[in-house]
mmCIF file of C-alpha atoms and ligand atoms in Angstrom:
data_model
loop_
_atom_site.group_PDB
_atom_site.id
_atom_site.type_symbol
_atom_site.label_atom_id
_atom_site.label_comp_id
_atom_site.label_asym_id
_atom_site.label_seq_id
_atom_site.Cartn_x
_atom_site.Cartn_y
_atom_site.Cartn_z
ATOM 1 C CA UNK A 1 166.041 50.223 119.378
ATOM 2 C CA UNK A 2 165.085 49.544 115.513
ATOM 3 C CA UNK A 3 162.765 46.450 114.703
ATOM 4 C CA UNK A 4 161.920 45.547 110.964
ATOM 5 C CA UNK A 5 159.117 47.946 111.172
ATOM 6 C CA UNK A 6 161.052 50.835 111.856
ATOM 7 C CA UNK A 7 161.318 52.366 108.655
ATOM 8 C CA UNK A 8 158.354 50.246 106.832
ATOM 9 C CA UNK A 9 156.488 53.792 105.992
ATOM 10 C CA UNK A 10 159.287 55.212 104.718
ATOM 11 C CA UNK A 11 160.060 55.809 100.430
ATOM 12 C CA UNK A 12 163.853 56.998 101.046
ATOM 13 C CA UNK A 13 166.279 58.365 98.273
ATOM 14 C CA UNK A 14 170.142 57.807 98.849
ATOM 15 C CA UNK A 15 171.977 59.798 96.315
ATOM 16 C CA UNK A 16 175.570 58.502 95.259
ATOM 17 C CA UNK A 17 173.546 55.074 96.828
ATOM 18 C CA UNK A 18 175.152 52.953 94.575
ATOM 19 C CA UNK A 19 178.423 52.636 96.661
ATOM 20 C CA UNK A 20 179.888 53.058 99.863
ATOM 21 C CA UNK A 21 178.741 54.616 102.823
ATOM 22 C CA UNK A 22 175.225 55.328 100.701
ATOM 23 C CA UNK A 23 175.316 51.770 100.014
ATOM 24 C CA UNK A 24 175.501 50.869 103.460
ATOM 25 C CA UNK A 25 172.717 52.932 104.464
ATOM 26 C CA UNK A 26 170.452 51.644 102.105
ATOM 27 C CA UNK A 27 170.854 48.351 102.596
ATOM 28 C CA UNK A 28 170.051 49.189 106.766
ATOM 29 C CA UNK A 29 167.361 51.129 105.671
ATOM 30 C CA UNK A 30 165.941 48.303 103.306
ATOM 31 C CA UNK A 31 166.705 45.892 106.398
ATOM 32 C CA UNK A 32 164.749 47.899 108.605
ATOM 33 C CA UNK A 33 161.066 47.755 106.300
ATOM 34 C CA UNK A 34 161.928 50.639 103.572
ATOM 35 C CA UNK A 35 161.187 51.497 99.943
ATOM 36 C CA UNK A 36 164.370 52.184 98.873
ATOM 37 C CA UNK A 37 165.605 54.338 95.931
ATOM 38 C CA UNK A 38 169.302 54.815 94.857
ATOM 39 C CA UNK A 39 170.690 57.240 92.057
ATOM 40 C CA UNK A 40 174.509 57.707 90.645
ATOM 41 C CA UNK A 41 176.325 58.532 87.269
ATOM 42 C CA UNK A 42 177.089 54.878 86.807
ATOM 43 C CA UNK A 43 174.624 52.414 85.533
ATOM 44 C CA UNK A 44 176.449 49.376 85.897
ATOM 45 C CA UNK A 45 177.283 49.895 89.728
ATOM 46 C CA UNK A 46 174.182 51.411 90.390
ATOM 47 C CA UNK A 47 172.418 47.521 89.051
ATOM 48 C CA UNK A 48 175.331 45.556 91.081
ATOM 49 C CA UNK A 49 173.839 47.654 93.690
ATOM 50 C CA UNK A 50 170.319 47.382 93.726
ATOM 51 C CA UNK A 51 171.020 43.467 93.217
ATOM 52 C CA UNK A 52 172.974 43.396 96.281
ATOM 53 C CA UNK A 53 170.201 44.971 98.384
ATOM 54 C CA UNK A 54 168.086 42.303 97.169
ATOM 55 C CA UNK A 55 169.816 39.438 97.790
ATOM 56 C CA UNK A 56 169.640 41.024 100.924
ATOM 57 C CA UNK A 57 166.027 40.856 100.999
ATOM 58 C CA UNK A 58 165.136 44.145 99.979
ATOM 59 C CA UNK A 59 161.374 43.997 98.670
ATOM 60 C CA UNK A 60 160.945 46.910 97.228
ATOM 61 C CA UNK A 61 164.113 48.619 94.886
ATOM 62 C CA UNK A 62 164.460 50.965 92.201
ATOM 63 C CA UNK A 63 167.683 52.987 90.877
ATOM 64 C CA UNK A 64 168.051 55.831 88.625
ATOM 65 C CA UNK A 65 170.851 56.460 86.346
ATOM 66 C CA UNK A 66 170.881 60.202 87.081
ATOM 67 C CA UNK A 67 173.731 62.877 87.799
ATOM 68 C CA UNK A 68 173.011 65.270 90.888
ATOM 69 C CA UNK A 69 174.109 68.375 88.751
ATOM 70 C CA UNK A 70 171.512 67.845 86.633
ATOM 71 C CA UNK A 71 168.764 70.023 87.849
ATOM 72 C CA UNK A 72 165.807 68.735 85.217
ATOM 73 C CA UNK A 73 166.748 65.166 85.771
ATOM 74 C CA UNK A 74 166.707 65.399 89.255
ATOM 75 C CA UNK A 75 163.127 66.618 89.121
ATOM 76 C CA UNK A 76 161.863 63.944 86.425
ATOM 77 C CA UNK A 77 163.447 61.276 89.147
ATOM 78 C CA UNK A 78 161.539 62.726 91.973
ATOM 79 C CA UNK A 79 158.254 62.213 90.475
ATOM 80 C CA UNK A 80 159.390 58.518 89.158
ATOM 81 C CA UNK A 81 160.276 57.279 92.345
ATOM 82 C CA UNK A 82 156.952 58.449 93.190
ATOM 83 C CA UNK A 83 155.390 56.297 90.745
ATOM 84 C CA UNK A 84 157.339 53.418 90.637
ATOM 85 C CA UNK A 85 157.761 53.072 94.690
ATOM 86 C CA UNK A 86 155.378 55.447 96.079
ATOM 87 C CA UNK A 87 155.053 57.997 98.690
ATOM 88 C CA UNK A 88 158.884 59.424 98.565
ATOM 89 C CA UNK A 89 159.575 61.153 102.015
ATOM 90 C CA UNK A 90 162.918 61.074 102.796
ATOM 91 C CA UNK A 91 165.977 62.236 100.958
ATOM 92 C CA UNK A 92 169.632 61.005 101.622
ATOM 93 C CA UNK A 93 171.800 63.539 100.501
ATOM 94 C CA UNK A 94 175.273 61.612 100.327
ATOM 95 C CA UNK A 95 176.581 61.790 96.706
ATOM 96 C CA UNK A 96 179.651 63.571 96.786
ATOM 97 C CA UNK A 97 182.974 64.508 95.202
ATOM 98 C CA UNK A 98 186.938 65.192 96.863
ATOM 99 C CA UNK A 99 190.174 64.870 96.091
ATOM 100 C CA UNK A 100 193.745 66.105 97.668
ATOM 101 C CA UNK A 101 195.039 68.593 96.023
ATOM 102 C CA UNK A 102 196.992 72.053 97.325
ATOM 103 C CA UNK A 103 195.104 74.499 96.893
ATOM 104 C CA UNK A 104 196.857 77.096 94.530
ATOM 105 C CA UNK A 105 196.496 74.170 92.436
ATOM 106 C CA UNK A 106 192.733 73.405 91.776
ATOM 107 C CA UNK A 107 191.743 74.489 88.503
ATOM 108 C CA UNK A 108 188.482 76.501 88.471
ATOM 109 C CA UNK A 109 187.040 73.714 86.674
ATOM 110 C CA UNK A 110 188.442 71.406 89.674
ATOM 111 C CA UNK A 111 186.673 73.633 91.952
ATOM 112 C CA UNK A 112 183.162 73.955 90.155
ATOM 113 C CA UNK A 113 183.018 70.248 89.264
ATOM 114 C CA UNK A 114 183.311 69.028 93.186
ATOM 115 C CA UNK A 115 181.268 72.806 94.251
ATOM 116 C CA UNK A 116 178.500 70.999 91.339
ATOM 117 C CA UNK A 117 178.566 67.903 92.825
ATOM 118 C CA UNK A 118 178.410 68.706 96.489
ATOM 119 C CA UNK A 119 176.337 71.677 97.501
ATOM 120 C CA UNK A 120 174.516 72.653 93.849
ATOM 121 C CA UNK A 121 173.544 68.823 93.905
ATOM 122 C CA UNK A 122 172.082 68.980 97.329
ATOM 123 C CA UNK A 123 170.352 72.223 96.296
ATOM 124 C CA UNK A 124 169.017 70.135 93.029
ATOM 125 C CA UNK A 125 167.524 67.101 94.958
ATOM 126 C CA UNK A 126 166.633 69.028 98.533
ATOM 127 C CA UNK A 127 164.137 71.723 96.354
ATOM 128 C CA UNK A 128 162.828 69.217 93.644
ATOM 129 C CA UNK A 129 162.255 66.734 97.028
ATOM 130 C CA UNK A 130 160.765 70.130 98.947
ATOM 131 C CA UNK A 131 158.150 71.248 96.384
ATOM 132 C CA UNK A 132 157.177 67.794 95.744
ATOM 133 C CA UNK A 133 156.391 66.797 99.758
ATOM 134 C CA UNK A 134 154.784 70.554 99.813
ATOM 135 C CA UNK A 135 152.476 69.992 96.885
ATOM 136 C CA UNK A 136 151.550 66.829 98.219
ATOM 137 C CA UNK A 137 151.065 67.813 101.662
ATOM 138 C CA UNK A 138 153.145 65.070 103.023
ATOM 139 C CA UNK A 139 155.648 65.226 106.209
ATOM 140 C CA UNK A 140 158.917 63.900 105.424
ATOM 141 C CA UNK A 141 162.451 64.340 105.873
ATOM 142 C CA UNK A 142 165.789 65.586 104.630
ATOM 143 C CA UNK A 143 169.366 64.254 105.979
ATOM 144 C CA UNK A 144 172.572 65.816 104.859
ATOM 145 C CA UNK A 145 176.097 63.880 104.817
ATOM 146 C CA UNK A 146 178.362 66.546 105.368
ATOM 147 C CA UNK A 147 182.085 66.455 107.125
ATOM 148 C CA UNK A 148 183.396 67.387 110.629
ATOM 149 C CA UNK A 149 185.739 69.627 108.491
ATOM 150 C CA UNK A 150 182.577 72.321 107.466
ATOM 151 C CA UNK A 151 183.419 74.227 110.445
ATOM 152 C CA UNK A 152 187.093 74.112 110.527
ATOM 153 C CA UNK A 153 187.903 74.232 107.201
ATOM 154 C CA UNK A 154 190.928 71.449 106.549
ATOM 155 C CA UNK A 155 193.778 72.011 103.897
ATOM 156 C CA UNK A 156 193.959 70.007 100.877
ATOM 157 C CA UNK A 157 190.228 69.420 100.385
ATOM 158 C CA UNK A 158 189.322 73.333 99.698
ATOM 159 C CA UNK A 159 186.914 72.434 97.126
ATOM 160 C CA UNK A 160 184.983 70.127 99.771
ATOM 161 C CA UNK A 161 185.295 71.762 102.404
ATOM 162 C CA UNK A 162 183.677 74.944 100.761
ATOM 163 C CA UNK A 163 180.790 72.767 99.421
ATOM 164 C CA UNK A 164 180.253 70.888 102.180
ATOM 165 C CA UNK A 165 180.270 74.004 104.581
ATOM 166 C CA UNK A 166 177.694 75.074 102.373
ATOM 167 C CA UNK A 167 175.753 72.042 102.390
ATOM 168 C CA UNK A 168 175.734 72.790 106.605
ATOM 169 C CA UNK A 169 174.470 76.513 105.792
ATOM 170 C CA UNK A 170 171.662 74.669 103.553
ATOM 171 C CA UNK A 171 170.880 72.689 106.325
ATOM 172 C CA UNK A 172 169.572 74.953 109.172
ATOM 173 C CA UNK A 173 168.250 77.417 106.602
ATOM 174 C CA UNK A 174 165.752 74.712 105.063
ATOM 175 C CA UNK A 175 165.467 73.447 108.752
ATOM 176 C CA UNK A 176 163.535 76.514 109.697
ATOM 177 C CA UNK A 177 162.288 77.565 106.376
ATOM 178 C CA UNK A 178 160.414 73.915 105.962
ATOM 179 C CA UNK A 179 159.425 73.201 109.594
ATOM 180 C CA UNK A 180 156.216 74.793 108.531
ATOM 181 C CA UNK A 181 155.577 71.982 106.197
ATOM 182 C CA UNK A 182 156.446 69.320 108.597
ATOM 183 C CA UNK A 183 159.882 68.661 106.257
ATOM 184 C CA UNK A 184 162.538 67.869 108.951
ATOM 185 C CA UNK A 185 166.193 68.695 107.745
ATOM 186 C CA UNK A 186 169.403 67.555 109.494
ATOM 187 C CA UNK A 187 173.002 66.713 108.849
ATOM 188 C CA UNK A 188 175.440 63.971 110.093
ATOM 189 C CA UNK A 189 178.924 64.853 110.019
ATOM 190 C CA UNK A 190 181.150 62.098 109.816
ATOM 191 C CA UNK A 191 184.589 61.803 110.755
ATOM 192 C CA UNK A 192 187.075 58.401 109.247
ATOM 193 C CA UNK A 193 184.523 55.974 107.924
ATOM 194 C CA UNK A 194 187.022 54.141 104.903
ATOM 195 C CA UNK A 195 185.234 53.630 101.695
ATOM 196 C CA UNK A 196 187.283 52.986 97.892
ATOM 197 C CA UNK A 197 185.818 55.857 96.694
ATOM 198 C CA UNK A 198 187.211 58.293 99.657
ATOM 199 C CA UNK A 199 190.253 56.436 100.544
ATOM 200 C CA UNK A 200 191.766 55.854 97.400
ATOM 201 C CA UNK A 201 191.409 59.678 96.518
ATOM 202 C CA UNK A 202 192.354 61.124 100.010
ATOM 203 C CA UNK A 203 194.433 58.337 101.991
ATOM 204 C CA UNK A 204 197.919 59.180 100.232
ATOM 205 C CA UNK A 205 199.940 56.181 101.261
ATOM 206 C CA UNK A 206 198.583 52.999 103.632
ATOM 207 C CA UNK A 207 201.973 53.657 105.859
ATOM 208 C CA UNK A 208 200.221 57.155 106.901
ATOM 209 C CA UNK A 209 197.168 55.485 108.056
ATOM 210 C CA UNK A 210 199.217 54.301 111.018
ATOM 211 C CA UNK A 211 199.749 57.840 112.232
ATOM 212 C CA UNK A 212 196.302 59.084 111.386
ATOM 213 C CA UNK A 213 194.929 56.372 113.781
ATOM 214 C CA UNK A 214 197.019 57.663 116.633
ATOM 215 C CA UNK A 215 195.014 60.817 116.199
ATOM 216 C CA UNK A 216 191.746 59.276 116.707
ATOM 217 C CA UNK A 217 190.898 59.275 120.690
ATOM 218 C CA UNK A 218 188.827 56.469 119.681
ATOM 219 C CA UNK A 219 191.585 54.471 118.442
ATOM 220 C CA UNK A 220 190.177 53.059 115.684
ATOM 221 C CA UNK A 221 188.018 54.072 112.128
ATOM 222 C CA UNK A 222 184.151 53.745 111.916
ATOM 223 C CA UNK A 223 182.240 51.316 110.872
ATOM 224 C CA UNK A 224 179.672 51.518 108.291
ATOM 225 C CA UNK A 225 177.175 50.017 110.489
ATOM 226 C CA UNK A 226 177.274 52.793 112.761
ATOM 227 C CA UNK A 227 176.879 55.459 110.667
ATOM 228 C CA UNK A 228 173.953 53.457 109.269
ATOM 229 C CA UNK A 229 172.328 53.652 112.720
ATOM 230 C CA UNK A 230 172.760 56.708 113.345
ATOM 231 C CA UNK A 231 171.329 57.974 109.837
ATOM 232 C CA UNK A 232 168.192 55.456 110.363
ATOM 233 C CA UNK A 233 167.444 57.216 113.938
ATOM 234 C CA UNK A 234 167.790 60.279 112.390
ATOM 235 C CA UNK A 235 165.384 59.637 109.702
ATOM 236 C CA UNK A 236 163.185 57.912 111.546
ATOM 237 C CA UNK A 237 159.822 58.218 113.423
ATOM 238 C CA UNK A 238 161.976 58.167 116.908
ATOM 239 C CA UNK A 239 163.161 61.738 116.430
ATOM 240 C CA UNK A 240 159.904 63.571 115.076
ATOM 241 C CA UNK A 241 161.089 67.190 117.312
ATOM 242 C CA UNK A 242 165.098 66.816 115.579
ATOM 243 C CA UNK A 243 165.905 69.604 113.020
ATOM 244 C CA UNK A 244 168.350 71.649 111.761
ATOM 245 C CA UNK A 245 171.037 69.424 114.202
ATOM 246 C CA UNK A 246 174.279 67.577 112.937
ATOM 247 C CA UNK A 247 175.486 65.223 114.924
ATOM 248 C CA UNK A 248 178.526 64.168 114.540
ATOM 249 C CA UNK A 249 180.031 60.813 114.596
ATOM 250 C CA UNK A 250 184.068 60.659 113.955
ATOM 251 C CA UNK A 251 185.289 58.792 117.645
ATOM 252 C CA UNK A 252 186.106 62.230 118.822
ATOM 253 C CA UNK A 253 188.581 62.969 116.024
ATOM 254 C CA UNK A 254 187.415 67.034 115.362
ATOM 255 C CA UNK A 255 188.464 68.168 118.959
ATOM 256 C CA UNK A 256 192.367 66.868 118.508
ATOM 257 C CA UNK A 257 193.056 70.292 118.452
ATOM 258 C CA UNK A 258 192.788 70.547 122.553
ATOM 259 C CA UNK A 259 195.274 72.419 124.122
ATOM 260 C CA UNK A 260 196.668 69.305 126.472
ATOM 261 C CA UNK A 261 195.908 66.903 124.558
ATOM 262 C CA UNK A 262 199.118 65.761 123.482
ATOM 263 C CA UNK A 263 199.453 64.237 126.553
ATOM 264 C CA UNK A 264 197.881 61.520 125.895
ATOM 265 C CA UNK A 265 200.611 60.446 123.464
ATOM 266 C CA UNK A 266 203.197 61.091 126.147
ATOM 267 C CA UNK A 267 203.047 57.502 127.521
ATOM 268 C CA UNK A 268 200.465 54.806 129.146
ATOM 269 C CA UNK A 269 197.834 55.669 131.335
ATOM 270 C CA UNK A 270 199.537 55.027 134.724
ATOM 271 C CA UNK A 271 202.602 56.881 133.936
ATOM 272 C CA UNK A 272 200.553 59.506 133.211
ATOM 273 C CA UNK A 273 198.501 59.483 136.585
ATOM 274 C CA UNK A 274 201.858 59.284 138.436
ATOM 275 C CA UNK A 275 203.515 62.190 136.679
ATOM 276 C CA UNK A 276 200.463 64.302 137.420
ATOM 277 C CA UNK A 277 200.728 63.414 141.285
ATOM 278 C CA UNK A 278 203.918 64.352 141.393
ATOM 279 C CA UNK A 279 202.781 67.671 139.921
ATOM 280 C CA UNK A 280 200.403 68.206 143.147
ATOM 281 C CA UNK A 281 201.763 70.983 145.363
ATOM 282 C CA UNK A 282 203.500 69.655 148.528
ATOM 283 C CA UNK A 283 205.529 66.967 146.361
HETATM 284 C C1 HXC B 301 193.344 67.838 91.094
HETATM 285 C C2 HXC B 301 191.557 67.046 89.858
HETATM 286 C C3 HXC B 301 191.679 65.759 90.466
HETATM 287 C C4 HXC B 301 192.716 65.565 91.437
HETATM 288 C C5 HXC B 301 190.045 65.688 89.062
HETATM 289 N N1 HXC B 301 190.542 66.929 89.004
HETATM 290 N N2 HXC B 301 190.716 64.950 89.946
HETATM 291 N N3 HXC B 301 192.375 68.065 90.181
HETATM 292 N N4 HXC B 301 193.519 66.639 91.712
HETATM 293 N N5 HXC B 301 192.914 64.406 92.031
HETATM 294 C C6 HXC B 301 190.099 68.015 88.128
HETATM 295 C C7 HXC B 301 190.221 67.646 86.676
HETATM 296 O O1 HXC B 301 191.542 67.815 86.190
HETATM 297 C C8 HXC B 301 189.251 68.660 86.047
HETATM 298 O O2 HXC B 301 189.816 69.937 85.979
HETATM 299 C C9 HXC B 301 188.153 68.757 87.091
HETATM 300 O O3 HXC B 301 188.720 68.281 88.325
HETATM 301 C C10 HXC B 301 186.965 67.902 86.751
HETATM 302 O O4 HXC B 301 187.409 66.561 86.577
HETATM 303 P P1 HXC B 301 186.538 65.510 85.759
HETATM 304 O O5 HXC B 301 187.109 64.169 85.977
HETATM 305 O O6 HXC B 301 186.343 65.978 84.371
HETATM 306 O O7 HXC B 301 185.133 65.693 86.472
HETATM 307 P P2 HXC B 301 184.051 64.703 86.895
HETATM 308 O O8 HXC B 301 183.909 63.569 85.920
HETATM 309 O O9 HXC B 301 182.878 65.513 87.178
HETATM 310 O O10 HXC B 301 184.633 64.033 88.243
HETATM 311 C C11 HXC B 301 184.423 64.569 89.482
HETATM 312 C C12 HXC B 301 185.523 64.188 90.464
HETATM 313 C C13 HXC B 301 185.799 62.687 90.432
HETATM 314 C C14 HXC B 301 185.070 64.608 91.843
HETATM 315 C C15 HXC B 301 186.777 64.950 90.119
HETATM 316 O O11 HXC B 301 186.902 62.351 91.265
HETATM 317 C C16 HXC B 301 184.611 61.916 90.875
HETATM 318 O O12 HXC B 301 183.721 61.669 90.084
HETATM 319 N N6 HXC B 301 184.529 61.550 92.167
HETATM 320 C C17 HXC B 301 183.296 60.931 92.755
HETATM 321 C C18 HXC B 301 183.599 60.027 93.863
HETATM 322 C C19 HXC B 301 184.396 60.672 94.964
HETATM 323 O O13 HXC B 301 185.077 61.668 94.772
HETATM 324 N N7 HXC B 301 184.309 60.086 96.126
HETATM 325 C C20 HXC B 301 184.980 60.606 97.301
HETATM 326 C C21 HXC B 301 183.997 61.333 98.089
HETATM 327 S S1 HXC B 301 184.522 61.272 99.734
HETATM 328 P P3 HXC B 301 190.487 70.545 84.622
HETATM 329 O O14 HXC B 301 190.854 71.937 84.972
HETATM 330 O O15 HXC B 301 191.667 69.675 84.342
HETATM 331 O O16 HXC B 301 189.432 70.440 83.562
HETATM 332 C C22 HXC B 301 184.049 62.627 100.496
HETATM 333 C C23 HXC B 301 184.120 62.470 101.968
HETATM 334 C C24 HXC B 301 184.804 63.576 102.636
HETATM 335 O O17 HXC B 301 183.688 63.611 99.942
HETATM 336 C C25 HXC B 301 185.177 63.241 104.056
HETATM 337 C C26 HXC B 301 186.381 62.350 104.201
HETATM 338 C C27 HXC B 301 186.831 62.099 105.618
#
């Protein structure tokens, strides 16, 4: 589906790109012909980074040592990636911030400092990115990391899952608002993809991970590379008519809340199928 021409128009942004699941991205993005730009708090990863996407053959790098919250150095970055790589017209909204906690517990400052990172960040970058492609008159494109948790809420994570709901609301609102400008905005949703940053702040002990597993119909976590696919089709010049959607990629983890299906846990396949024809009427 993806060649290395792909994305070889393309000046793309990853926030929080320095690590993780916005590291992976980039460096399929870079794979697949892009410019690519990465920003974080952290200088030192961010340079590990960018060397890392060019061993991997990356042409054409640049990172910024820049903090989402900060709405004035958000906008000076916008216009340097412009010089220094050209043509920005896509924005990776991925940086983010979470941690367990109940939630009688979260200090306001708790709560502002992930509400800061997560949705008033995305507000920072996705205007300063907006009025720049709308001056410019360029087309372009916006994609939003956000969780399968925005519309169901989840305990422990209030601070996220507030921010991130918003994030969702931002979504379809610029979606529509920006369609005008040819500025395509959508969202990915992702369900268990295991990065050090998320795991060792919300995985509370390896032994659960066990149990948590169970839980996923698919059986098994994500892998990086297929959330990288997935954000690279999104982004891309293969889905031009694709805004205001969020797909959502988590091996079919959100709907565990089906009414039957616990029975899937109740024992292998064929015992299953026999217990349920034994159920038919007549038997
Ligand atoms: C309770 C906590 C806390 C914790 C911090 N705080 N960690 N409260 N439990 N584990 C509180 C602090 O006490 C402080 O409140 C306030 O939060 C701000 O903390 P600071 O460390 O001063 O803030 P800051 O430097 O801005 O750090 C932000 C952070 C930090 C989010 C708290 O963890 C961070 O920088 N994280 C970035 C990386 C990250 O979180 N990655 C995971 C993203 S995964 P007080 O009142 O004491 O001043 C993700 C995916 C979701 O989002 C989907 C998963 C399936």
């Amino acid at each position: 589906m993806f060649t290395k021409q792909t994305l070889q128009e393309k000046t793309i942004l990853v926030t929080g790109g320095g690590s993780g699941l916005g590291l992976s991205m980039a460096t399929k993005f870079a794979e697949l012909g892009a410019k690519i730009a990465i920003c974080g708090r952290t200088k030192d990863k961010l340079e590990r980074a960018a060397d890392e996407l060019k061993m991997k053959g990356a042409a054409n790098v640049a990172f910024y040592s820049v903090d989402v919250r900060d709405f004035d150095a958000v906008g000076d970055m916008m216009q340097n990636i412009d010089k220094d790589l050209g043509n920005l017209n896509v924005l990776v909204n991925n940086a983010a911030g979470n941690f367990l906690a109940a939630s009688e517990d979260v200090s306001p400052n708790a709560f502002k400092s992930i509400v800061d990172i997560v949705l008033t960040g995305t507000f920072n970058c996705s205007q300063h990115f907006g009025n720049l492609l709308i001056s410019k008159k360029r087309e372009g494109s916006i994609l939003n990391i956000v969780t399968t948790y925005t519309q169901t809420g989840s305990a422990f994570v209030l601070p996220s899952a507030c921010a991130k709901a918003g994030v969702y609301a931002m979504t379809n609102t610029l979606a529509y608002e920006w369609a005008t400008y040819n500025i395509r905005v959508n969202s990915i949703a992702p369900g268990p993809f295991p990065t050090e940053g998320a795991w060792s702040r919300l995985m509370p002990d390896p032994k659960m991970e066990k149990e948590y597993i169970r839980q996923i119909p698919a059986g098994r976590y994500g892998e990086h590379e297929e959330l990288a696919n997935l954000a690279t089709f999104m982004i891309s010049d293969l889905a031009p008519y694709i805004t205001g959607e969020c797909v959502n990629i988590d091996g079919g983890e959100r709907l565990k809340s089906g009414q039957f299906n616990f029975i899937t846990q109740a024992g292998p396949r064929p015992v299953l199928k026999q217990f349920f024809s034994m159920m038919k009427p007549g038997k």
